[in-house]
Structures are given as structure tokens and as C-alpha cells.
């Protein structure tokens, strides 16, 4: 007797696929969500062919949130190449972002900048297109007007638990809300880390926390 194979998780919709050329913006829902916001960015990086990830972070941001833990990057594609650039001010962090984006030497450039103005985000968008790479502003609060193609709000959720041991921790699980986009309607997704692909995927189970009603926008 044959048994049906378990259904695979839903394919990742366009807004959550690999980051494309241009600028996006990610805001952490709170202090405890900064790590998840960084993981959301790294999980969508299209690294390879000698191009990795550059994180341009201010000294104040690193002092408050800590430095990325090297062994912890093993669960993300950023392990193929990750460079941390520490700056004194947000202005310097923006300059590092723009120069690195324009050079085309990195697949993804992340900047920890809360105070970027509209004109500055436009410069980053143009630089990303010139360098054929992706830029991402990682913020601890929602910003003002921005040239970012998509704007996200990330919060941390309770993991589902380990499949074979309920006492063991499960996969990292987050809630990704797209609050604004030039190309799609806003939506909310529940995501979990996929250890086989080193990327995020749509969660195939619910954690019993009332999120069952969360919907995803439909695409033609």
C-alpha cells in the first residue's frame, strides 16, 4: 500500500523571493526583533559568484544590538562571504552603502540607518541599480518618505518546536508584514528558516497563537 507524501510548503511568493536590484527597507517591530529583521534580510540574499554581503553598521547600533555571531551565519547564505564595516555616524554608514552598491562588488549591502532622508534613499536606489546589486536599510523604527521599493515590518514569533523532540528548539519563525510596495499589494506572511536551502520559506504549520487568519495577497 502506498501512502501520499506530505504536502510541501507553499512556494515563496514574489515579494519574498530573492532580493532584486534596488533598495528595500526593513523595520524591526521592537528591540527583540532586530535579529529576526537581520535574518530576514540575509535569508533573501542572492550571494555567489564571488559576491557576498556587506553590513554597514554604526558603532551605536552595534553597541545596542551586538555584532553578528560568525558561527550563527552558518544557517544563512551569507556564510559564503560576510563583511562588517563599523562607522561612527549614520552619515558614514550611508556613504559606505552607496559606494559599495555602486561598485557592484557585493550581492547585498545592508545599512543600519534610522535617519535616512528621501533624497538619500534615492541615491541608494540609483547606486544599487548602477551596481546591479541589492540594498537594504535596516531600521529600528519606521522611517519617513523613502525611495525603497518595498518596506517591511518584522516581528519574532514562537517557533513550532522540533519535529522529533518537543523539548528541542524549532526553526526560527517570524512574521513579515509588507507595509508598502511599488509592485504588489501589502500583505502578511509567517516564515520559518529552511535549514536545507539556507533561506526562509512559508511556514507549513501554525503555532496556535491566533495567526491562522493571516492572509497573503493574490497575484495574477
Coordinates of C-alpha atoms in Angstrom, one line a residue:
X1 CA 0.0 0.0 0.0
X2 CA 1.4 3.4 -0.9
X3 CA 0.9 6.4 1.3
X4 CA 0.6 10.0 0.0
X5 CA 3.7 12.1 0.6
X6 CA 3.4 15.1 2.9
X7 CA 2.4 18.2 1.1
X8 CA 5.3 20.6 0.5
X9 CA 5.3 24.2 1.9
X10 CA 3.7 26.8 -0.4
X11 CA 6.2 28.3 -2.9
X12 CA 7.5 31.7 -1.8
X13 CA 5.5 34.5 -3.4
X14 CA 7.3 37.2 -5.5
X15 CA 7.7 39.8 -2.6
X16 CA 9.6 37.2 -0.5
X17 CA 11.8 35.7 -3.3
X18 CA 15.4 36.6 -3.7
X19 CA 16.1 40.3 -3.4
X20 CA 16.2 42.0 -6.7
X21 CA 18.3 45.0 -7.8
X22 CA 17.3 48.2 -6.0
X23 CA 16.5 49.3 -2.4
X24 CA 14.3 47.8 0.2
X25 CA 13.6 48.8 3.8
X26 CA 13.1 46.6 6.9
X27 CA 11.9 47.8 10.2
X28 CA 12.2 45.7 13.4
X29 CA 9.0 45.6 15.4
X30 CA 10.9 46.1 18.7
X31 CA 14.2 45.6 20.3
X32 CA 13.9 41.9 20.4
X33 CA 13.1 41.7 16.7
X34 CA 16.3 43.2 15.4
X35 CA 17.9 39.8 15.0
X36 CA 14.9 38.5 13.1
X37 CA 15.0 41.5 10.8
X38 CA 18.6 40.9 10.0
X39 CA 17.8 37.2 9.4
X40 CA 15.0 38.2 7.1
X41 CA 17.5 40.2 5.0
X42 CA 20.2 37.6 5.0
X43 CA 17.7 34.8 4.1
X44 CA 16.9 36.6 0.8
X45 CA 20.4 37.5 -0.3
X46 CA 21.4 36.2 -3.7
X47 CA 25.1 35.5 -3.0
X48 CA 27.6 33.7 -5.1
X49 CA 30.0 34.2 -8.0
X50 CA 32.4 36.0 -5.6
X51 CA 29.8 38.4 -4.2
X52 CA 28.7 38.3 -0.6
X53 CA 27.0 40.5 2.0
X54 CA 28.3 43.8 3.4
X55 CA 26.8 45.2 6.7
X56 CA 27.5 48.9 7.2
X57 CA 26.7 49.4 10.9
X58 CA 27.1 52.4 13.2
X59 CA 29.1 52.0 16.5
X60 CA 25.9 52.9 18.4
X61 CA 23.9 50.2 16.7
X62 CA 26.5 47.5 17.4
X63 CA 26.7 48.6 21.0
X64 CA 23.0 48.2 21.4
X65 CA 22.3 45.1 19.4
X66 CA 25.7 43.3 19.3
X67 CA 27.8 42.1 16.5
X68 CA 26.6 39.3 14.2
X69 CA 27.9 36.0 15.6
X70 CA 30.1 34.3 13.0
X71 CA 29.0 30.7 13.6
X72 CA 25.4 31.8 13.6
X73 CA 25.8 32.9 10.0
X74 CA 26.2 29.2 9.1
X75 CA 22.4 28.9 8.7
X76 CA 22.3 31.6 6.0
X77 CA 23.8 32.0 2.6
X78 CA 25.8 34.9 4.0
X79 CA 28.4 32.4 5.2
X80 CA 29.8 32.5 1.7
X81 CA 31.1 36.0 2.3
X82 CA 30.2 38.5 5.0
X83 CA 32.0 41.8 5.7
X84 CA 31.1 44.1 8.7
X85 CA 32.1 47.8 8.3
X86 CA 31.8 49.8 11.6
X87 CA 31.2 53.5 11.3
X88 CA 30.9 56.3 13.8
X89 CA 27.9 58.1 12.3
X90 CA 24.9 57.2 10.2
X91 CA 26.2 59.6 7.5
X92 CA 29.3 57.5 7.2
X93 CA 27.2 54.3 7.1
X94 CA 25.2 55.8 4.2
X95 CA 28.4 56.7 2.4
X96 CA 29.7 53.1 2.8
X97 CA 26.4 51.8 1.5
X98 CA 26.3 54.0 -1.6
X99 CA 29.9 53.3 -2.6
X100 CA 29.6 49.6 -2.1
X101 CA 26.3 49.4 -4.0
X102 CA 27.7 51.4 -6.9
X103 CA 30.8 49.2 -7.1
X104 CA 28.8 46.1 -7.7
X105 CA 31.2 44.1 -5.5
X106 CA 28.5 42.8 -3.2
X107 CA 25.3 40.9 -3.7
X108 CA 23.6 42.7 -0.8
X109 CA 24.5 45.8 1.1
X110 CA 22.8 46.4 4.5
X111 CA 22.9 49.7 6.4
X112 CA 21.7 50.3 9.9
X113 CA 20.4 53.8 9.4
X114 CA 17.2 55.2 11.0
X115 CA 17.5 58.8 9.8
X116 CA 17.9 58.5 6.0
X117 CA 16.0 61.2 4.1
X118 CA 14.2 60.8 0.9
X119 CA 17.0 62.2 -1.2
X120 CA 19.5 59.9 0.4
X121 CA 17.3 56.8 -0.2
X122 CA 17.0 57.9 -3.9
X123 CA 20.8 58.0 -4.1
X124 CA 21.0 54.4 -2.7
X125 CA 18.3 53.2 -5.2
X126 CA 20.3 54.7 -8.1
X127 CA 23.6 53.3 -6.8
X128 CA 22.0 49.8 -6.4
X129 CA 20.8 49.8 -10.0
X130 CA 24.2 51.1 -11.3
X131 CA 26.0 48.3 -9.5
X132 CA 23.4 45.6 -10.3
X133 CA 23.0 44.6 -6.6
X134 CA 20.6 44.9 -3.7
X135 CA 20.5 47.4 -0.9
X136 CA 18.6 47.2 2.3
X137 CA 18.0 49.8 5.1
X138 CA 17.7 48.0 8.5
X139 CA 15.8 50.3 10.8
X140 CA 14.7 50.1 14.4
X141 CA 11.7 52.3 13.8
X142 CA 9.5 53.3 10.8
X143 CA 11.1 55.9 8.7
X144 CA 9.6 58.8 6.8
X145 CA 9.3 59.1 3.0
X146 CA 11.6 56.7 1.2
X147 CA 12.5 55.6 -2.3
X148 CA 12.6 51.9 -1.2
X149 CA 10.7 49.6 -3.5
X150 CA 9.3 47.6 -0.5
X151 CA 9.0 48.4 3.2
X152 CA 8.7 45.6 5.7
X153 CA 8.0 45.3 9.4
X154 CA 9.4 42.1 11.1
X155 CA 8.4 40.6 14.4
X156 CA 9.6 37.4 16.1
X157 CA 7.2 34.5 16.7
X158 CA 7.3 31.4 18.9
X159 CA 8.8 28.5 17.0
X160 CA 6.8 25.4 16.3
X161 CA 9.1 23.1 18.2
X162 CA 11.3 20.3 16.9
X163 CA 9.6 17.7 14.7
X164 CA 11.2 14.8 16.6
X165 CA 11.7 16.3 20.1
X166 CA 9.2 18.7 21.6
X167 CA 11.7 19.8 24.2
X168 CA 14.2 21.0 21.5
X169 CA 14.0 24.4 19.9
X170 CA 12.4 24.6 16.5
X171 CA 13.1 26.6 13.4
X172 CA 13.3 30.4 13.7
X173 CA 9.9 31.7 12.9
X174 CA 9.0 35.3 12.0
X175 CA 6.1 37.5 10.9
X176 CA 6.9 39.6 7.8
X177 CA 4.4 42.4 7.0
X178 CA 4.9 44.3 3.8
X179 CA 3.6 47.7 4.6
X180 CA 4.3 49.4 1.3
X181 CA 5.3 48.3 -2.2
X182 CA 5.5 49.8 -5.7
X183 CA 4.7 46.5 -7.3
X184 CA 2.3 44.5 -5.1
X185 CA -0.5 44.9 -2.5
X186 CA 0.6 44.9 1.1
X187 CA 0.4 41.5 2.9
X188 CA 1.5 39.5 5.9
X189 CA 3.4 36.2 5.8
X190 CA 4.5 33.7 8.5
X191 CA 8.0 32.4 7.6
X192 CA 10.4 29.9 9.1
X193 CA 14.1 29.1 8.4
X194 CA 14.7 26.2 6.0
X195 CA 18.0 24.5 7.0
X196 CA 18.3 22.7 3.7
X197 CA 18.2 25.7 1.5
X198 CA 19.6 28.3 4.0
X199 CA 16.6 30.5 3.1
X200 CA 13.2 31.5 4.6
X201 CA 10.1 29.6 3.5
X202 CA 6.4 29.9 4.2
X203 CA 5.6 28.1 7.5
X204 CA 3.7 24.9 6.9
X205 CA 2.2 24.7 10.4
X206 CA 0.7 27.2 12.9
X207 CA 1.9 27.7 16.4
X208 CA -1.6 28.1 17.9
X209 CA -1.1 31.8 18.5
X210 CA -4.1 33.2 16.6
X211 CA -2.3 33.8 13.4
X212 CA -4.3 31.4 11.3
X213 CA -6.3 34.3 9.8
X214 CA -3.3 36.0 8.3
X215 CA -3.7 36.2 4.6
X216 CA -1.5 36.5 1.6
X217 CA -2.3 38.7 -1.4
X218 CA -3.2 37.0 -4.6
X219 CA -1.2 37.6 -7.8
X220 CA -2.4 37.3 -11.3

